[in-house]
């Protein structure tokens, strides 16, 4: 029923498989390099254990999985505002998990906020709260730069949700706006300190 989402999902699966292979290779390379380092320094490791510890190669992080193809099917699914609620909930939860796992490219933050701004007209209270939670995650995400466009979209999402009938959603949107303001000042302060 949603051919664009299906095609993007198939492409994402292929991308994840490729990235998984690279990740496994990088982990194996790091562990074998670490084992060689420890074996070659066995006698000196007893004398200077701290030096042997420093020579160990660190395994790769999950940041290796940052790729725009991975989040694309979820963003495409969220473009269907009137789509099935199960599809929208799964897509929104998946976006949250990808942000939380640092598997989203920084340039995708504006696309996420654009899709969230489309969903401010839904009237399901729990879904609206999840949209606000995702907007907060994007705003608080240190991996992405807080551009004017992301900031304005986040404010639009909060202000649109403030017009909802549900008092819970209205209060949550005001709290999100307050949190966004404090996050913005924190980022200004930390960038001025750098």
Coordinates of C-alpha atoms in Angstrom, one line a residue:
X1 CA 0.0 0.0 0.0
X2 CA 3.0 2.3 0.6
X3 CA 5.4 1.5 -2.2
X4 CA 7.9 4.3 -1.3
X5 CA 8.2 3.1 2.3
X6 CA 8.6 -0.5 1.1
X7 CA 11.4 0.4 -1.3
X8 CA 13.2 2.5 1.3
X9 CA 12.9 -0.2 3.8
X10 CA 14.5 -2.7 1.4
X11 CA 17.3 -0.3 0.8
X12 CA 17.7 0.2 4.5
X13 CA 18.0 -3.5 5.1
X14 CA 20.7 -3.8 2.5
X15 CA 22.5 -0.8 4.1
X16 CA 22.3 -2.3 7.6
X17 CA 23.7 -5.6 6.3
X18 CA 26.6 -3.8 4.7
X19 CA 27.3 -1.7 7.8
X20 CA 27.0 -4.7 10.0
X21 CA 29.7 -6.5 8.0
X22 CA 31.9 -3.4 8.3
X23 CA 31.3 -3.2 12.0
X24 CA 32.1 -6.9 12.6
X25 CA 35.3 -6.5 10.6
X26 CA 36.3 -3.5 12.6
X27 CA 35.6 -5.3 15.9
X28 CA 37.6 -8.3 14.8
X29 CA 40.5 -6.1 13.6
X30 CA 40.5 -4.2 16.9
X31 CA 40.4 -7.3 19.0
X32 CA 43.2 -9.0 17.0
X33 CA 45.3 -5.8 17.1
X34 CA 44.7 -5.7 20.9
X35 CA 45.7 -9.4 21.3
X36 CA 48.9 -8.9 19.2
X37 CA 49.8 -5.8 21.3
X38 CA 49.3 -7.7 24.6
X39 CA 51.3 -10.8 23.4
X40 CA 54.2 -8.7 22.1
X41 CA 54.4 -6.8 25.3
X42 CA 53.8 -9.8 27.7
X43 CA 57.2 -9.4 29.5
X44 CA 57.0 -5.6 29.6
X45 CA 53.3 -5.7 30.5
X46 CA 54.3 -7.2 33.8
X47 CA 56.7 -4.3 34.4
X48 CA 54.5 -1.6 33.1
X49 CA 50.9 -2.6 33.0
X50 CA 49.6 0.9 32.4
X51 CA 51.6 1.2 29.1
X52 CA 50.2 -2.1 27.8
X53 CA 46.7 -0.9 28.6
X54 CA 47.2 2.3 26.6
X55 CA 48.3 0.4 23.5
X56 CA 45.1 -1.6 23.2
X57 CA 43.0 -0.7 20.2
X58 CA 39.5 0.5 21.0
X59 CA 36.6 -1.3 19.3
X60 CA 34.5 0.8 16.9
X61 CA 31.4 2.6 18.2
X62 CA 27.9 2.3 16.9
X63 CA 28.3 5.6 15.2
X64 CA 29.5 3.6 12.3
X65 CA 25.8 2.9 11.6
X66 CA 25.1 6.6 10.8
X67 CA 23.5 6.5 7.3
X68 CA 20.6 8.4 5.8
X69 CA 19.2 5.2 4.2
X70 CA 18.5 3.8 7.7
X71 CA 16.1 6.5 8.8
X72 CA 14.5 7.1 5.4
X73 CA 11.8 4.5 5.6
X74 CA 10.6 5.7 9.0
X75 CA 10.5 9.3 7.8
X76 CA 8.6 8.3 4.6
X77 CA 6.1 6.4 6.8
X78 CA 5.7 9.4 9.0
X79 CA 4.8 11.5 5.9
X80 CA 1.5 9.7 5.8
X81 CA -0.3 11.6 8.5
X82 CA -3.5 9.6 7.9
X83 CA -1.7 6.3 7.8
X84 CA -2.5 3.4 10.2
X85 CA -1.7 4.3 13.8
X86 CA 0.4 1.2 14.2
X87 CA 2.7 2.2 11.3
X88 CA 3.0 5.8 12.6
X89 CA 3.8 4.6 16.2
X90 CA 6.4 2.1 15.0
X91 CA 8.0 4.7 12.8
X92 CA 8.1 7.4 15.5
X93 CA 9.4 4.9 18.1
X94 CA 12.1 3.8 15.6
X95 CA 13.2 7.4 15.0
X96 CA 13.5 7.8 18.8
X97 CA 15.6 4.7 19.0
X98 CA 17.9 5.7 16.2
X99 CA 18.4 9.1 17.8
X100 CA 19.0 7.5 21.2
X101 CA 21.5 5.1 19.6
X102 CA 23.3 7.9 17.8
X103 CA 22.6 6.2 14.4
X104 CA 21.2 9.3 12.7
X105 CA 23.2 11.6 10.4
X106 CA 23.3 15.2 11.7
X107 CA 21.8 16.5 8.5
X108 CA 18.7 14.4 9.1
X109 CA 17.6 16.5 12.1
X110 CA 15.8 19.0 9.9
X111 CA 14.0 16.2 8.1
X112 CA 12.9 14.7 11.4
X113 CA 11.6 18.1 12.6
X114 CA 9.8 18.6 9.3
X115 CA 7.9 15.3 9.7
X116 CA 7.1 16.1 13.3
X117 CA 5.7 19.5 12.3
X118 CA 3.3 17.6 10.0
X119 CA 2.0 15.6 12.9
X120 CA 0.9 18.4 15.1
X121 CA -2.7 18.1 13.8
X122 CA -3.2 14.6 15.1
X123 CA -5.5 14.5 18.1
X124 CA -4.4 11.3 19.8
X125 CA -3.0 12.4 23.2
X126 CA -0.4 9.7 23.6
X127 CA 0.9 10.2 20.0
X128 CA 1.1 14.0 20.5
X129 CA 3.2 13.4 23.6
X130 CA 5.5 11.1 21.7
X131 CA 5.9 13.7 19.0
X132 CA 6.9 16.3 21.7
X133 CA 9.3 13.8 23.2
X134 CA 10.9 13.2 19.8
X135 CA 11.2 17.0 19.2
X136 CA 12.9 17.3 22.6
X137 CA 15.3 14.5 21.7
X138 CA 16.2 16.2 18.4
X139 CA 16.8 19.5 20.2
X140 CA 18.9 17.9 22.9
X141 CA 20.9 15.8 20.5
X142 CA 24.5 16.8 20.7
X143 CA 25.3 15.1 17.4
X144 CA 23.4 17.7 15.4
X145 CA 23.9 21.3 15.2
X146 CA 21.1 23.5 16.4
X147 CA 20.4 25.3 13.2
X148 CA 17.8 28.1 12.8
X149 CA 15.6 25.8 10.8
X150 CA 15.6 23.0 13.4
X151 CA 15.0 25.5 16.1
X152 CA 12.1 27.2 14.3
X153 CA 10.5 23.8 13.4
X154 CA 10.8 22.8 17.1
X155 CA 9.1 26.0 18.2
X156 CA 6.4 25.5 15.6
X157 CA 5.8 21.9 16.9
X158 CA 5.5 23.2 20.5
X159 CA 3.3 26.1 19.7
X160 CA 1.0 24.0 17.5
X161 CA 0.7 21.4 20.3
X162 CA -0.2 24.2 22.7
X163 CA -3.4 24.7 20.8
X164 CA -4.6 21.1 21.4
X165 CA -7.7 20.3 23.4
X166 CA -5.9 18.0 25.8
X167 CA -4.5 19.9 28.9
X168 CA -1.8 17.3 29.2
X169 CA -0.6 17.9 25.7
X170 CA -0.8 21.7 26.2
X171 CA 1.3 21.5 29.5
X172 CA 3.8 19.1 27.9
X173 CA 4.2 21.5 24.9
X174 CA 4.9 24.4 27.2
X175 CA 7.3 22.3 29.2
X176 CA 9.1 21.3 26.0
X177 CA 9.3 24.9 24.9
X178 CA 10.8 25.8 28.3
X179 CA 13.3 22.9 28.0
X180 CA 14.2 24.0 24.5
X181 CA 14.9 27.5 25.8
X182 CA 17.2 26.2 28.5
X183 CA 18.9 23.9 26.1
X184 CA 19.5 26.8 23.7
X185 CA 21.1 28.9 26.5
X186 CA 23.2 25.9 27.6
X187 CA 24.5 25.5 24.0
X188 CA 25.3 29.2 23.8
X189 CA 27.2 29.1 27.1
X190 CA 29.1 25.9 26.1
X191 CA 30.1 27.3 22.7
X192 CA 31.2 30.6 24.3
X193 CA 33.4 28.6 26.7
X194 CA 35.0 26.7 23.8

